[in-house]
């Protein structure tokens, strides 16, 4: 069975103290949903780097998985970067790589993303690979773009099998509303067909891009949501967890 994933990155929206308050509130939302212990829905949080040690303590013993917003591609003389090996020491088991903001503003290309994916896997950390088309397109064309990004990010398809894919249409990131549910579902369905050539048709693919409560029940073929600012209210995070738990209960296996 492929679990559903529900997670959130805080980016740089919160200060240190605010981040800790938010994490405690998120933990409360998780702890009050004991059904999460079954593992059919996996909640995760991705705070900023300075928060990670305290975050690991706050979520310890809960169903929450701790992620990081980025990672370097190696240990060594890389000023300002954070090595995957150090993230692993801090209890990080998931790392967000290839986000559209990093590709655009920090000029990370597919080759750099691939090096980071390899380094994360070597450190025992699961890559959360962010992919998405720049502009709205026909679903088949969007899926082809995303497929090529996935292919470019891994040395081989065996490595790709260890990833979670965050499908985030770039044109929907930061928008008032997410992409239309029918569009998302069609793109992911087409992507699964392409990945199926390599035995990866059931690879976890979650949607991000202004995702919020009410979207998940409308989606097909999708393995969860990667939330943004809507989940900065912990109750919204809890609401999406409820939607995911309901979907997991009614669906024997997804996709």
PDB file of N, CA and C in Angstrom, residues 68-108:
ATOM      1  N   UNK A  68      14.038  18.791   5.797  1.00  0.00           N
ATOM      2  CA  UNK A  68      14.831  20.004   5.620  1.00  0.00           C
ATOM      3  C   UNK A  68      14.503  20.612   4.265  1.00  0.00           C
ATOM      4  N   UNK A  69      14.702  21.927   4.155  1.00  0.00           N
ATOM      5  CA  UNK A  69      14.298  22.645   2.945  1.00  0.00           C
ATOM      6  C   UNK A  69      15.309  22.569   1.812  1.00  0.00           C
ATOM      7  N   UNK A  70      16.488  22.050   2.107  1.00  0.00           N
ATOM      8  CA  UNK A  70      17.529  21.980   1.083  1.00  0.00           C
ATOM      9  C   UNK A  70      18.680  21.176   1.666  1.00  0.00           C
ATOM     10  N   UNK A  71      19.658  20.861   0.860  1.00  0.00           N
ATOM     11  CA  UNK A  71      20.883  20.213   1.332  1.00  0.00           C
ATOM     12  C   UNK A  71      21.980  20.473   0.321  1.00  0.00           C
ATOM     13  N   UNK A  72      23.212  20.413   0.787  1.00  0.00           N
ATOM     14  CA  UNK A  72      24.350  20.481  -0.126  1.00  0.00           C
ATOM     15  C   UNK A  72      24.542  19.153  -0.833  1.00  0.00           C
ATOM     16  N   UNK A  73      25.556  19.090  -1.701  1.00  0.00           N
ATOM     17  CA  UNK A  73      25.779  17.867  -2.464  1.00  0.00           C
ATOM     18  C   UNK A  73      26.946  17.044  -1.935  1.00  0.00           C
ATOM     19  N   UNK A  74      27.557  17.515  -0.803  1.00  0.00           N
ATOM     20  CA  UNK A  74      28.689  16.766  -0.259  1.00  0.00           C
ATOM     21  C   UNK A  74      29.102  17.406   1.054  1.00  0.00           C
ATOM     22  N   UNK A  75      29.891  16.689   1.841  1.00  0.00           N
ATOM     23  CA  UNK A  75      30.598  17.308   2.954  1.00  0.00           C
ATOM     24  C   UNK A  75      31.786  18.085   2.383  1.00  0.00           C
ATOM     25  N   UNK A  76      32.399  18.931   3.216  1.00  0.00           N
ATOM     26  CA  UNK A  76      33.644  19.558   2.773  1.00  0.00           C
ATOM     27  C   UNK A  76      33.575  21.056   2.625  1.00  0.00           C
ATOM     28  N   UNK A  77      34.409  21.619   1.730  1.00  0.00           N
ATOM     29  CA  UNK A  77      34.610  23.075   1.658  1.00  0.00           C
ATOM     30  C   UNK A  77      33.524  23.803   0.867  1.00  0.00           C
ATOM     31  N   UNK A  78      32.312  23.792   1.399  1.00  0.00           N
ATOM     32  CA  UNK A  78      31.194  24.428   0.701  1.00  0.00           C
ATOM     33  C   UNK A  78      30.563  25.440   1.652  1.00  0.00           C
ATOM     34  N   UNK A  79      31.132  26.615   1.697  1.00  0.00           N
ATOM     35  CA  UNK A  79      30.702  27.639   2.649  1.00  0.00           C
ATOM     36  C   UNK A  79      29.218  27.959   2.498  1.00  0.00           C
ATOM     37  N   UNK A  80      28.518  27.929   3.625  1.00  0.00           N
ATOM     38  CA  UNK A  80      27.104  28.288   3.628  1.00  0.00           C
ATOM     39  C   UNK A  80      26.152  27.164   3.304  1.00  0.00           C
ATOM     40  N   UNK A  81      26.663  26.011   2.911  1.00  0.00           N
ATOM     41  CA  UNK A  81      25.803  24.870   2.614  1.00  0.00           C
ATOM     42  C   UNK A  81      25.641  24.001   3.859  1.00  0.00           C
ATOM     43  N   UNK A  82      24.687  23.082   3.820  1.00  0.00           N
ATOM     44  CA  UNK A  82      24.463  22.147   4.917  1.00  0.00           C
ATOM     45  C   UNK A  82      24.560  20.732   4.359  1.00  0.00           C
ATOM     46  N   UNK A  83      25.462  19.943   4.926  1.00  0.00           N
ATOM     47  CA  UNK A  83      25.716  18.595   4.422  1.00  0.00           C
ATOM     48  C   UNK A  83      24.565  17.652   4.779  1.00  0.00           C
ATOM     49  N   UNK A  84      24.197  16.765   3.870  1.00  0.00           N
ATOM     50  CA  UNK A  84      23.176  15.770   4.204  1.00  0.00           C
ATOM     51  C   UNK A  84      23.541  14.936   5.426  1.00  0.00           C
ATOM     52  N   UNK A  85      24.828  14.651   5.611  1.00  0.00           N
ATOM     53  CA  UNK A  85      25.237  13.847   6.765  1.00  0.00           C
ATOM     54  C   UNK A  85      24.898  14.548   8.071  1.00  0.00           C
ATOM     55  N   UNK A  86      25.037  15.885   8.115  1.00  0.00           N
ATOM     56  CA  UNK A  86      24.670  16.619   9.323  1.00  0.00           C
ATOM     57  C   UNK A  86      23.162  16.621   9.516  1.00  0.00           C
ATOM     58  N   UNK A  87      22.423  16.768   8.442  1.00  0.00           N
ATOM     59  CA  UNK A  87      20.968  16.717   8.552  1.00  0.00           C
ATOM     60  C   UNK A  87      20.523  15.377   9.129  1.00  0.00           C
ATOM     61  N   UNK A  88      21.151  14.304   8.681  1.00  0.00           N
ATOM     62  CA  UNK A  88      20.812  12.982   9.205  1.00  0.00           C
ATOM     63  C   UNK A  88      21.090  12.896  10.696  1.00  0.00           C
ATOM     64  N   UNK A  89      22.182  13.504  11.143  1.00  0.00           N
ATOM     65  CA  UNK A  89      22.492  13.526  12.576  1.00  0.00           C
ATOM     66  C   UNK A  89      21.404  14.217  13.383  1.00  0.00           C
ATOM     67  N   UNK A  90      20.773  15.213  12.777  1.00  0.00           N
ATOM     68  CA  UNK A  90      19.738  15.985  13.467  1.00  0.00           C
ATOM     69  C   UNK A  90      18.373  15.304  13.444  1.00  0.00           C
ATOM     70  N   UNK A  91      18.283  14.152  12.822  1.00  0.00           N
ATOM     71  CA  UNK A  91      17.011  13.443  12.779  1.00  0.00           C
ATOM     72  C   UNK A  91      16.184  13.718  11.550  1.00  0.00           C
ATOM     73  N   UNK A  92      16.765  14.402  10.563  1.00  0.00           N
ATOM     74  CA  UNK A  92      16.071  14.670   9.305  1.00  0.00           C
ATOM     75  C   UNK A  92      16.039  13.398   8.466  1.00  0.00           C
ATOM     76  N   UNK A  93      14.879  13.029   7.981  1.00  0.00           N
ATOM     77  CA  UNK A  93      14.751  11.841   7.137  1.00  0.00           C
ATOM     78  C   UNK A  93      14.174  12.155   5.759  1.00  0.00           C
ATOM     79  N   UNK A  94      13.899  13.434   5.512  1.00  0.00           N
ATOM     80  CA  UNK A  94      13.291  13.878   4.256  1.00  0.00           C
ATOM     81  C   UNK A  94      13.902  15.226   3.897  1.00  0.00           C
ATOM     82  N   UNK A  95      14.256  15.417   2.625  1.00  0.00           N
ATOM     83  CA  UNK A  95      14.818  16.708   2.233  1.00  0.00           C
ATOM     84  C   UNK A  95      14.200  17.172   0.915  1.00  0.00           C
ATOM     85  N   UNK A  96      13.777  18.410   0.918  1.00  0.00           N
ATOM     86  CA  UNK A  96      13.168  19.046  -0.252  1.00  0.00           C
ATOM     87  C   UNK A  96      14.274  19.494  -1.205  1.00  0.00           C
ATOM     88  N   UNK A  97      14.223  19.031  -2.435  1.00  0.00           N
ATOM     89  CA  UNK A  97      15.255  19.354  -3.413  1.00  0.00           C
ATOM     90  C   UNK A  97      14.615  19.781  -4.729  1.00  0.00           C
ATOM     91  N   UNK A  98      15.274  20.725  -5.400  1.00  0.00           N
ATOM     92  CA  UNK A  98      14.839  21.124  -6.733  1.00  0.00           C
ATOM     93  C   UNK A  98      13.642  22.046  -6.776  1.00  0.00           C
ATOM     94  N   UNK A  99      13.347  22.732  -5.658  1.00  0.00           N
ATOM     95  CA  UNK A  99      12.183  23.623  -5.671  1.00  0.00           C
ATOM     96  C   UNK A  99      12.344  24.693  -6.740  1.00  0.00           C
ATOM     97  N   UNK A 100      11.226  25.110  -7.312  1.00  0.00           N
ATOM     98  CA  UNK A 100      11.240  26.083  -8.407  1.00  0.00           C
ATOM     99  C   UNK A 100      11.931  27.383  -8.008  1.00  0.00           C
ATOM    100  N   UNK A 101      11.797  27.781  -6.735  1.00  0.00           N
ATOM    101  CA  UNK A 101      12.462  29.020  -6.292  1.00  0.00           C
ATOM    102  C   UNK A 101      13.972  28.870  -6.333  1.00  0.00           C
ATOM    103  N   UNK A 102      14.469  27.704  -5.994  1.00  0.00           N
ATOM    104  CA  UNK A 102      15.916  27.481  -6.037  1.00  0.00           C
ATOM    105  C   UNK A 102      16.400  27.347  -7.480  1.00  0.00           C
ATOM    106  N   UNK A 103      15.596  26.747  -8.300  1.00  0.00           N
ATOM    107  CA  UNK A 103      15.986  26.644  -9.715  1.00  0.00           C
ATOM    108  C   UNK A 103      16.039  28.033 -10.359  1.00  0.00           C
ATOM    109  N   UNK A 104      15.077  28.872 -10.005  1.00  0.00           N
ATOM    110  CA  UNK A 104      14.999  30.187 -10.641  1.00  0.00           C
ATOM    111  C   UNK A 104      15.973  31.188 -10.030  1.00  0.00           C
ATOM    112  N   UNK A 105      15.949  31.341  -8.714  1.00  0.00           N
ATOM    113  CA  UNK A 105      16.696  32.417  -8.077  1.00  0.00           C
ATOM    114  C   UNK A 105      18.138  32.033  -7.712  1.00  0.00           C
ATOM    115  N   UNK A 106      18.380  30.732  -7.522  1.00  0.00           N
ATOM    116  CA  UNK A 106      19.729  30.291  -7.161  1.00  0.00           C
ATOM    117  C   UNK A 106      20.379  29.485  -8.278  1.00  0.00           C
ATOM    118  N   UNK A 107      19.712  29.471  -9.418  1.00  0.00           N
ATOM    119  CA  UNK A 107      20.261  28.893 -10.649  1.00  0.00           C
ATOM    120  C   UNK A 107      20.651  27.423 -10.496  1.00  0.00           C
ATOM    121  N   UNK A 108      19.864  26.686  -9.743  1.00  0.00           N
ATOM    122  CA  UNK A 108      20.102  25.255  -9.624  1.00  0.00           C
ATOM    123  C   UNK A 108      19.549  24.556 -10.866  1.00  0.00           C
TER     124      UNK A 108
END
